[in-house]
Amino acid sequence: MMMAVRASRLFDGVDAKPVECPLVLVEDGRIVAVQSGGDPPDGAQVVDLGTATLLPGLIDSHVHLAFDASVDSVDRLAAADDDQVLATMRASARLALSAGITTVRDLGDRDYLSLKLRDETATDPTAGPRILAAGPPITTGNGHCWFLGGAITPGAGTIRAAVRAHAERGVDVIKLMATGGELTPGSASHLPQFTAADLRAAVDEAHRLNLPATAHAHGTQGIANAVAAGVDMIEHGTFMTADSVAADPTVIAAIARAGIPIGATIAQKPNPAYTPPPRMIQLIPLIVAVFQQIQAAGIPVICSSDAGIGPLKPIDALPYGPAMMAKHLGGTPAELLRSVTSEAARACGTADRKGRIAPGFDADLLAVDGDPLADLTALTAVHAVFREGVQVR
Ligand SMILES: [Zn+2]
């Protein structure tokens, strides 16, 4: 049966000018028409959302469903067996969906558990977002997130084999840990873990298997290696040094020339009970300054969360991101809404189905009270959520 969704205004994922009095027609999980005003077709089920604003369901291009967003998320994951982890992941998936996040890209799990959940949510739209999954990230022996099970001895042959093994398991994306990271004791964010040649081999193998590859990279050398390797996206891109942050204009220019988007894992949900470590409090304004340079170079900056890794990063953190980006980096509401809808879809390789309200796209819809094109904080005032034509909230 056809469903006709009415609201007060609509942001289609692209156009800064909203559609007034929209009527969105949905059939078999897909959008078949978007019109301004007019009457629903005879026999259609009408869902009238009153004064709410409709926008595409949000896309978080960087989450970790396996981490529980506690202060000791790494230890708790280590202490839990797969069934316990899956139970946490299922609850997180439902929470994300209820916040209007209808697609997530899981960039690091344990034992390929996110693929299992992906298959569950693929057939049940109420169970969580559509999931794109990387499986355990490819890293080095005691490198960043080695405990997730994706550690290898560096080398072109070993990294190609790791990519193939991931592809055989059915992943949607290859996640490469190009540098160390904050979450892993003994790991250094500013130091590279793989050479450019190793990363190049991984990206070639991924592309040969029709998979995109994205690289976690903090330090300058790791970022430069990832760019030289031709990755499809860079996660973080903070230009961290041993004790500070220092943007490299040459590397920024190379990223811009290559047109590689950077996932700014900026979104966080306010949590008055938690104070971040002093190192992070000190680094954040410096990282903001780096992102101002990244943005000025014309590099697409995608708003994401890294949800799961700590108390400011629950799985429903993303809707807070666009307002934070506006505050720190500027940009119009439409630009920032694109970075969690159509631009995020493009970065994730799902731009043909996700991130827009237009005929032929999946009917992933978020309705919020108020007008996010005027006030981005309205993104957290959820009124209704639809995933692939099913109203889930
Ligand atoms: Zn991450």
CSV table of C-alpha atoms and ligand atoms in Angstrom, one decimal:
chain,number,residue,atom,x,y,z
A,1,MET,CA,0.0,0.0,0.0
A,2,MET,CA,1.1,3.5,-0.7
A,3,MET,CA,2.0,5.8,2.2
A,4,ALA,CA,1.7,9.6,2.0
A,5,VAL,CA,3.7,11.5,4.6
A,6,ARG,CA,2.8,15.1,5.2
A,7,ALA,CA,4.7,17.7,7.2
A,8,SER,CA,5.2,21.4,7.4
A,9,ARG,CA,8.5,21.6,5.5
A,10,LEU,CA,11.1,19.4,4.1
A,11,PHE,CA,14.9,19.4,3.6
A,12,ASP,CA,15.6,17.0,0.7
A,13,GLY,CA,19.3,16.4,1.7
A,14,VAL,CA,20.7,18.9,-0.9
A,15,ASP,CA,18.6,22.0,-1.5
A,16,ALA,CA,19.0,24.8,1.0
A,17,LYS,CA,15.5,26.0,0.1
A,18,PRO,CA,12.9,23.8,1.9
A,19,VAL,CA,9.9,22.3,0.3
A,20,GLU,CA,6.8,23.8,1.9
A,21,CYS,CA,3.9,21.7,2.9
A,22,PRO,CA,5.5,18.5,1.6
A,23,LEU,CA,3.8,15.3,0.7
A,24,VAL,CA,6.1,12.4,0.3
A,25,LEU,CA,4.7,9.3,-1.4
A,26,VAL,CA,6.3,6.0,-0.4
A,27,GLU,CA,5.7,2.5,-1.8
A,28,ASP,CA,7.7,-0.7,-1.1
A,29,GLY,CA,10.2,1.1,1.1
A,30,ARG,CA,11.1,3.6,-1.6
A,31,ILE,CA,10.2,7.2,-2.2
A,32,VAL,CA,8.1,7.5,-5.4
A,33,ALA,CA,7.3,11.2,-5.4
A,34,VAL,CA,7.9,14.4,-3.4
A,35,GLN,CA,5.5,17.2,-4.0
A,36,SER,CA,4.6,20.5,-2.4
A,37,GLY,CA,1.0,20.6,-1.3
A,38,GLY,CA,-1.7,18.6,-3.1
A,39,ASP,CA,-3.8,15.7,-2.0
A,40,PRO,CA,-2.7,12.2,-1.3
A,41,PRO,CA,-3.7,9.6,-3.8
A,42,ASP,CA,-6.9,7.6,-3.2
A,43,GLY,CA,-6.4,4.7,-0.9
A,44,ALA,CA,-3.0,5.9,0.4
A,45,GLN,CA,-2.3,5.6,4.2
A,46,VAL,CA,-1.8,9.2,5.3
A,47,VAL,CA,0.7,10.0,8.0
A,48,ASP,CA,0.3,13.7,9.0
A,49,LEU,CA,3.3,14.9,11.0
A,50,GLY,CA,1.8,18.4,11.6
A,51,THR,CA,4.3,21.2,12.1
A,52,ALA,CA,7.3,18.9,12.0
A,53,THR,CA,10.2,19.2,9.5
A,54,LEU,CA,11.1,16.2,7.4
A,55,LEU,CA,14.7,15.4,6.4
A,56,PRO,CA,16.6,12.3,5.2
A,57,GLY,CA,17.4,9.8,7.9
A,58,LEU,CA,20.9,10.6,9.3
A,59,ILE,CA,24.0,8.7,8.3
A,60,ASP,CA,26.8,8.2,10.7
A,61,SER,CA,29.9,7.2,8.7
A,62,HIS,CA,32.0,6.2,11.7
A,63,VAL,CA,30.6,4.2,14.6
A,64,HIS,CA,31.7,1.2,16.7
A,65,LEU,CA,28.6,-0.7,17.7
A,66,ALA,CA,30.7,-3.2,19.7
A,67,PHE,CA,31.9,-0.5,22.2
A,68,ASP,CA,29.4,0.4,24.9
A,69,ALA,CA,30.3,4.1,25.3
A,70,SER,CA,31.4,3.6,28.9
A,71,VAL,CA,34.6,5.1,30.4
A,72,ASP,CA,36.3,1.7,30.1
A,73,SER,CA,34.7,0.5,26.8
A,74,VAL,CA,37.8,-1.3,25.7
A,75,ASP,CA,38.1,-3.4,28.9
A,76,ARG,CA,34.4,-4.1,29.0
A,77,LEU,CA,34.5,-5.4,25.4
A,78,ALA,CA,37.4,-7.6,26.3
A,79,ALA,CA,35.6,-9.0,29.3
A,80,ALA,CA,32.4,-9.8,27.3
A,81,ASP,CA,31.7,-12.9,25.2
A,82,ASP,CA,30.3,-12.6,21.7
A,83,ASP,CA,26.7,-13.1,22.8
A,84,GLN,CA,27.0,-10.3,25.4
A,85,VAL,CA,28.6,-8.0,22.9
A,86,LEU,CA,25.8,-8.7,20.4
A,87,ALA,CA,23.2,-7.9,23.0
A,88,THR,CA,24.8,-4.5,23.6
A,89,MET,CA,25.1,-4.0,19.8
A,90,ARG,CA,21.4,-4.8,19.3
A,91,ALA,CA,20.4,-2.3,22.0
A,92,SER,CA,22.7,0.4,20.5
A,93,ALA,CA,21.3,-0.2,17.0
A,94,ARG,CA,17.7,0.4,18.3
A,95,LEU,CA,18.9,3.5,20.1
A,96,ALA,CA,20.6,4.9,17.0
A,97,LEU,CA,17.4,4.3,15.0
A,98,SER,CA,15.2,6.0,17.5
A,99,ALA,CA,17.5,9.1,17.3
A,100,GLY,CA,16.8,9.3,13.5
A,101,ILE,CA,20.1,7.6,12.4
A,102,THR,CA,18.9,5.3,9.7
A,103,THR,CA,22.4,4.3,8.3
A,104,VAL,CA,25.6,3.6,10.2
A,105,ARG,CA,29.0,2.5,9.0
A,106,ASP,CA,30.7,0.4,11.6
A,107,LEU,CA,34.4,1.0,11.3
A,108,GLY,CA,35.7,-1.6,13.7
A,109,ASP,CA,34.2,-4.6,15.5
A,110,ARG,CA,35.3,-7.9,17.0
A,111,ASP,CA,34.8,-11.2,15.3
A,112,TYR,CA,32.7,-9.6,12.5
A,113,LEU,CA,29.8,-9.2,14.9
A,114,SER,CA,28.6,-6.1,13.1
A,115,LEU,CA,28.1,-8.2,9.9
A,116,LYS,CA,25.8,-10.5,11.9
A,117,LEU,CA,23.8,-7.4,13.2
A,118,ARG,CA,23.9,-6.0,9.7
A,119,ASP,CA,22.1,-9.0,8.4
A,120,GLU,CA,19.5,-8.9,11.2
A,121,THR,CA,18.7,-5.2,10.6
A,122,ALA,CA,18.7,-5.7,6.8
A,123,THR,CA,15.5,-7.9,7.1
A,124,ASP,CA,14.0,-6.0,10.1
A,125,PRO,CA,13.8,-2.2,9.7
A,126,THR,CA,12.7,-1.9,13.4
A,127,ALA,CA,15.9,-3.6,14.6
A,128,GLY,CA,18.3,-0.8,13.9
A,129,PRO,CA,19.8,1.3,11.1
A,130,ARG,CA,21.0,-0.1,7.8
A,131,ILE,CA,24.6,-1.1,8.6
A,132,LEU,CA,27.7,-1.0,6.5
A,133,ALA,CA,30.4,-3.0,8.2
A,134,ALA,CA,34.2,-3.2,8.1
A,135,GLY,CA,34.7,-6.1,10.5
A,136,PRO,CA,37.9,-5.9,12.6
A,137,PRO,CA,40.1,-3.0,11.4
A,138,ILE,CA,43.4,-4.0,9.8
A,139,THR,CA,46.2,-3.0,12.1
A,140,THR,CA,49.6,-4.1,13.3
A,141,GLY,CA,50.7,-6.6,16.0
A,142,ASN,CA,50.3,-4.3,19.0
A,143,GLY,CA,48.9,-1.4,17.0
A,144,HIS,CA,45.7,0.6,17.3
A,145,CYS,CA,42.8,-1.6,18.2
A,146,TRP,CA,44.9,-4.8,17.8
A,147,PHE,CA,42.6,-6.4,20.4
A,148,LEU,CA,39.7,-6.4,17.9
A,149,GLY,CA,41.5,-9.2,16.1
A,150,GLY,CA,42.6,-7.6,12.8
A,151,ALA,CA,46.4,-7.4,13.6
A,152,ILE,CA,48.9,-8.5,10.9
A,153,THR,CA,52.6,-8.2,10.3
A,154,PRO,CA,53.1,-5.3,8.0
A,155,GLY,CA,53.9,-6.0,4.3
A,156,ALA,CA,52.2,-5.8,0.9
A,157,GLY,CA,51.5,-9.5,0.8
A,158,THR,CA,50.1,-9.8,4.3
A,159,ILE,CA,47.9,-6.7,4.0
A,160,ARG,CA,46.5,-7.9,0.6
A,161,ALA,CA,45.7,-11.2,2.2
A,162,ALA,CA,44.0,-9.5,5.1
A,163,VAL,CA,41.8,-7.5,2.7
A,164,ARG,CA,40.9,-10.6,0.8
A,165,ALA,CA,40.0,-12.4,4.1
A,166,HIS,CA,37.7,-9.5,5.0
A,167,ALA,CA,36.1,-9.5,1.6
A,168,GLU,CA,35.5,-13.3,1.9
A,169,ARG,CA,33.6,-12.6,5.1
A,170,GLY,CA,31.4,-10.1,3.2
A,171,VAL,CA,32.5,-6.7,4.6
A,172,ASP,CA,31.2,-3.5,3.0
A,173,VAL,CA,34.3,-1.4,3.5
A,174,ILE,CA,38.0,-2.0,4.4
A,175,LYS,CA,39.2,0.0,7.5
A,176,LEU,CA,42.9,0.5,7.7
A,177,MET,CA,44.6,1.8,10.8
A,178,ALA,CA,47.2,4.1,9.2
A,179,THR,CA,48.4,5.5,12.5
A,180,GLY,CA,48.2,4.7,16.2
A,181,GLY,CA,45.2,5.9,18.2
A,182,GLU,CA,44.0,7.3,21.5
A,183,LEU,CA,42.0,4.3,22.5
A,184,THR,CA,44.9,1.8,22.6
A,185,PRO,CA,47.4,1.9,25.4
A,186,GLY,CA,51.0,1.9,24.1
A,187,SER,CA,49.9,3.1,20.7
A,188,ALA,CA,51.0,6.6,19.4
A,189,SER,CA,48.5,8.6,17.4
A,190,HIS,CA,51.2,10.6,15.7
A,191,LEU,CA,53.1,7.6,14.3
A,192,PRO,CA,52.4,5.6,11.1
A,193,GLN,CA,51.7,1.9,11.4
A,194,PHE,CA,52.0,1.0,7.7
A,195,THR,CA,54.1,2.4,4.8
A,196,ALA,CA,52.5,4.1,1.9
A,197,ALA,CA,53.4,1.0,-0.2
A,198,ASP,CA,51.6,-1.3,2.2
A,199,LEU,CA,48.5,0.9,2.2
A,200,ARG,CA,48.6,1.2,-1.6
A,201,ALA,CA,48.6,-2.6,-1.8
A,202,ALA,CA,45.6,-2.8,0.6
A,203,VAL,CA,43.6,-0.1,-1.4
A,204,ASP,CA,44.4,-1.8,-4.7
A,205,GLU,CA,43.2,-5.1,-3.4
A,206,ALA,CA,40.1,-3.5,-1.9
A,207,HIS,CA,39.2,-1.8,-5.2
A,208,ARG,CA,39.9,-4.9,-7.2
A,209,LEU,CA,37.2,-6.5,-4.9
A,210,ASN,CA,34.9,-3.5,-5.4
A,211,LEU,CA,35.3,-2.4,-1.8
A,212,PRO,CA,36.0,1.2,-0.6
A,213,ALA,CA,38.9,1.7,1.8
A,214,THR,CA,39.0,4.2,4.6
A,215,ALA,CA,42.0,5.0,6.8
A,216,HIS,CA,42.1,6.0,10.4
A,217,ALA,CA,44.9,8.6,10.5
A,218,HIS,CA,46.0,11.1,13.1
A,219,GLY,CA,49.7,12.0,12.5
A,220,THR,CA,51.0,13.8,9.4
A,221,GLN,CA,53.0,10.8,8.0
A,222,GLY,CA,50.2,8.4,8.3
A,223,ILE,CA,47.8,10.9,6.6
A,224,ALA,CA,50.3,11.4,3.8
A,225,ASN,CA,50.7,7.6,3.4
A,226,ALA,CA,46.9,7.2,3.2
A,227,VAL,CA,46.7,9.9,0.6
A,228,ALA,CA,49.5,8.4,-1.5
A,229,ALA,CA,47.8,5.1,-1.2
A,230,GLY,CA,44.6,6.5,-2.8
A,231,VAL,CA,42.2,5.7,0.1
A,232,ASP,CA,38.6,6.7,-0.4
A,233,MET,CA,38.3,8.5,2.9
A,234,ILE,CA,40.4,9.6,5.9
A,235,GLU,CA,39.0,9.3,9.4
A,236,HIS,CA,40.0,11.9,12.0
A,237,GLY,CA,42.7,13.7,10.0
A,238,THR,CA,43.8,15.7,13.1
A,239,PHE,CA,47.5,16.2,12.3
A,240,MET,CA,48.5,15.2,15.8
A,241,THR,CA,52.2,15.4,16.8
A,242,ALA,CA,53.8,13.7,19.9
A,243,ASP,CA,52.4,16.4,22.2
A,244,SER,CA,50.4,18.8,20.1
A,245,VAL,CA,48.9,19.3,16.7
A,246,ALA,CA,50.5,20.8,13.5
A,247,ALA,CA,48.8,21.0,10.2
A,248,ASP,CA,50.9,20.3,7.1
A,249,PRO,CA,49.8,22.6,4.3
A,250,THR,CA,51.5,20.3,1.7
A,251,VAL,CA,49.6,17.3,2.8
A,252,ILE,CA,46.4,19.3,3.1
A,253,ALA,CA,46.9,20.4,-0.5
A,254,ALA,CA,47.4,16.8,-1.6
A,255,ILE,CA,44.2,15.7,0.1
A,256,ALA,CA,42.3,18.5,-1.6
A,257,ARG,CA,43.8,17.6,-5.0
A,258,ALA,CA,42.8,14.0,-4.5
A,259,GLY,CA,39.3,15.0,-3.5
A,260,ILE,CA,39.4,12.7,-0.4
A,261,PRO,CA,36.7,13.5,2.2
A,262,ILE,CA,37.8,13.6,5.8
A,263,GLY,CA,35.5,12.2,8.5
A,264,ALA,CA,35.6,14.7,11.4
A,265,THR,CA,34.5,12.5,14.2
A,266,ILE,CA,33.4,15.6,16.1
A,267,ALA,CA,29.8,14.7,17.2
A,268,GLN,CA,29.4,14.2,20.9
A,269,LYS,CA,26.4,14.1,23.2
A,270,PRO,CA,26.6,16.4,26.3
A,271,ASN,CA,27.4,14.4,29.4
A,272,PRO,CA,27.8,16.6,32.5
A,273,ALA,CA,28.9,13.6,34.6
A,274,TYR,CA,32.1,13.1,32.5
A,275,THR,CA,35.2,15.2,32.1
A,276,PRO,CA,37.5,14.2,29.2
A,277,PRO,CA,41.3,13.6,29.9
A,278,PRO,CA,43.3,16.8,30.1
A,279,ARG,CA,45.2,15.9,27.0
A,280,MET,CA,42.0,16.0,24.9
A,281,ILE,CA,40.8,19.2,26.5
A,282,GLN,CA,44.1,20.8,25.5
A,283,LEU,CA,44.1,19.4,22.0
A,284,ILE,CA,40.6,20.1,20.9
A,285,PRO,CA,40.9,23.8,20.2
A,286,LEU,CA,44.1,23.0,18.2
A,287,ILE,CA,42.3,20.3,16.2
A,288,VAL,CA,39.5,22.8,15.5
A,289,ALA,CA,42.1,25.2,14.0
A,290,VAL,CA,43.4,22.3,11.8
A,291,PHE,CA,39.9,21.7,10.6
A,292,GLN,CA,39.5,25.3,9.7
A,293,GLN,CA,42.5,24.9,7.4
A,294,ILE,CA,41.1,21.6,6.0
A,295,GLN,CA,37.8,23.3,5.2
A,296,ALA,CA,39.5,26.4,3.7
A,297,ALA,CA,41.3,24.0,1.3
A,298,GLY,CA,38.0,22.8,-0.1
A,299,ILE,CA,38.2,19.3,1.3
A,300,PRO,CA,34.8,17.8,2.0
A,301,VAL,CA,34.4,17.4,5.8
A,302,ILE,CA,31.9,14.8,6.8
A,303,CYS,CA,30.4,15.0,10.3
A,304,SER,CA,30.5,11.7,12.2
A,305,SER,CA,30.8,10.5,15.7
A,306,ASP,CA,33.2,7.6,16.4
A,307,ALA,CA,30.2,6.5,18.6
A,308,GLY,CA,30.9,3.9,21.2
A,309,ILE,CA,34.4,4.7,22.3
A,310,GLY,CA,33.5,6.8,25.4
A,311,PRO,CA,31.0,8.6,27.6
A,312,LEU,CA,30.6,11.6,25.2
A,313,LYS,CA,30.1,9.2,22.3
A,314,PRO,CA,27.0,7.2,22.8
A,315,ILE,CA,25.5,5.7,19.6
A,316,ASP,CA,22.9,8.6,19.4
A,317,ALA,CA,25.6,11.3,19.4
A,318,LEU,CA,25.5,12.2,15.7
A,319,PRO,CA,22.5,14.6,15.8
A,320,TYR,CA,24.5,16.9,18.1
A,321,GLY,CA,27.3,17.1,15.5
A,322,PRO,CA,26.1,19.6,13.0
A,323,ALA,CA,25.4,22.2,15.6
A,324,MET,CA,28.9,21.6,17.0
A,325,MET,CA,30.5,21.9,13.6
A,326,ALA,CA,28.6,25.2,13.0
A,327,LYS,CA,29.9,26.6,16.3
A,328,HIS,CA,33.5,25.6,15.7
A,329,LEU,CA,33.9,25.7,11.9
A,330,GLY,CA,31.0,27.8,10.6
A,331,GLY,CA,28.9,26.8,7.7
A,332,THR,CA,25.2,27.2,6.9
A,333,PRO,CA,22.7,24.8,8.4
A,334,ALA,CA,22.0,23.3,4.9
A,335,GLU,CA,25.8,22.6,4.5
A,336,LEU,CA,26.0,20.9,7.8
A,337,LEU,CA,22.8,18.9,7.3
A,338,ARG,CA,24.2,17.7,4.0
A,339,SER,CA,27.3,16.4,5.8
A,340,VAL,CA,25.1,14.0,7.8
A,341,THR,CA,22.8,13.1,4.8
A,342,SER,CA,23.7,13.4,1.1
A,343,GLU,CA,27.4,14.1,1.6
A,344,ALA,CA,27.8,11.3,4.1
A,345,ALA,CA,26.0,8.9,1.7
A,346,ARG,CA,28.4,9.9,-1.0
A,347,ALA,CA,31.4,9.3,1.2
A,348,CYS,CA,30.1,5.9,2.2
A,349,GLY,CA,29.3,4.9,-1.4
A,350,THR,CA,25.5,4.8,-0.9
A,351,ALA,CA,24.6,8.0,-2.7
A,352,ASP,CA,22.3,6.1,-5.1
A,353,ARG,CA,19.9,5.0,-2.3
A,354,LYS,CA,20.6,7.0,0.9
A,355,GLY,CA,20.8,10.6,2.1
A,356,ARG,CA,18.2,12.2,0.0
A,357,ILE,CA,14.4,12.5,-0.1
A,358,ALA,CA,13.8,12.1,-3.8
A,359,PRO,CA,12.1,9.5,-6.1
A,360,GLY,CA,14.0,6.2,-6.2
A,361,PHE,CA,15.7,6.7,-2.8
A,362,ASP,CA,15.0,4.5,0.2
A,363,ALA,CA,12.3,6.0,2.4
A,364,ASP,CA,14.5,6.8,5.3
A,365,LEU,CA,12.9,9.8,6.9
A,366,LEU,CA,13.5,11.8,10.1
A,367,ALA,CA,10.9,14.2,11.3
A,368,VAL,CA,11.9,16.8,13.9
A,369,ASP,CA,10.0,19.4,15.8
A,370,GLY,CA,11.1,22.9,14.7
A,371,ASP,CA,13.2,23.9,11.7
A,372,PRO,CA,16.8,22.6,11.6
A,373,LEU,CA,17.5,24.9,8.6
A,374,ALA,CA,17.1,27.7,11.1
A,375,ASP,CA,18.3,26.0,14.2
A,376,LEU,CA,20.5,22.9,14.0
A,377,THR,CA,19.7,21.9,17.6
A,378,ALA,CA,16.2,20.9,16.3
A,379,LEU,CA,17.9,17.8,15.1
A,380,THR,CA,17.6,16.2,18.5
A,381,ALA,CA,13.9,17.0,18.8
A,382,VAL,CA,12.8,13.7,17.2
A,383,HIS,CA,9.1,13.6,16.2
A,384,ALA,CA,9.1,10.5,14.0
A,385,VAL,CA,11.5,8.1,12.2
A,386,PHE,CA,11.0,5.9,9.2
A,387,ARG,CA,13.4,3.3,7.9
A,388,GLU,CA,12.8,2.0,4.3
A,389,GLY,CA,9.1,3.0,4.5
A,390,VAL,CA,8.5,1.5,8.0
A,391,GLN,CA,7.7,4.0,10.8
A,392,VAL,CA,9.9,2.9,13.6
A,393,ARG,CA,9.3,5.8,16.0
B,1,ZN,ZN,36.8,4.8,15.3
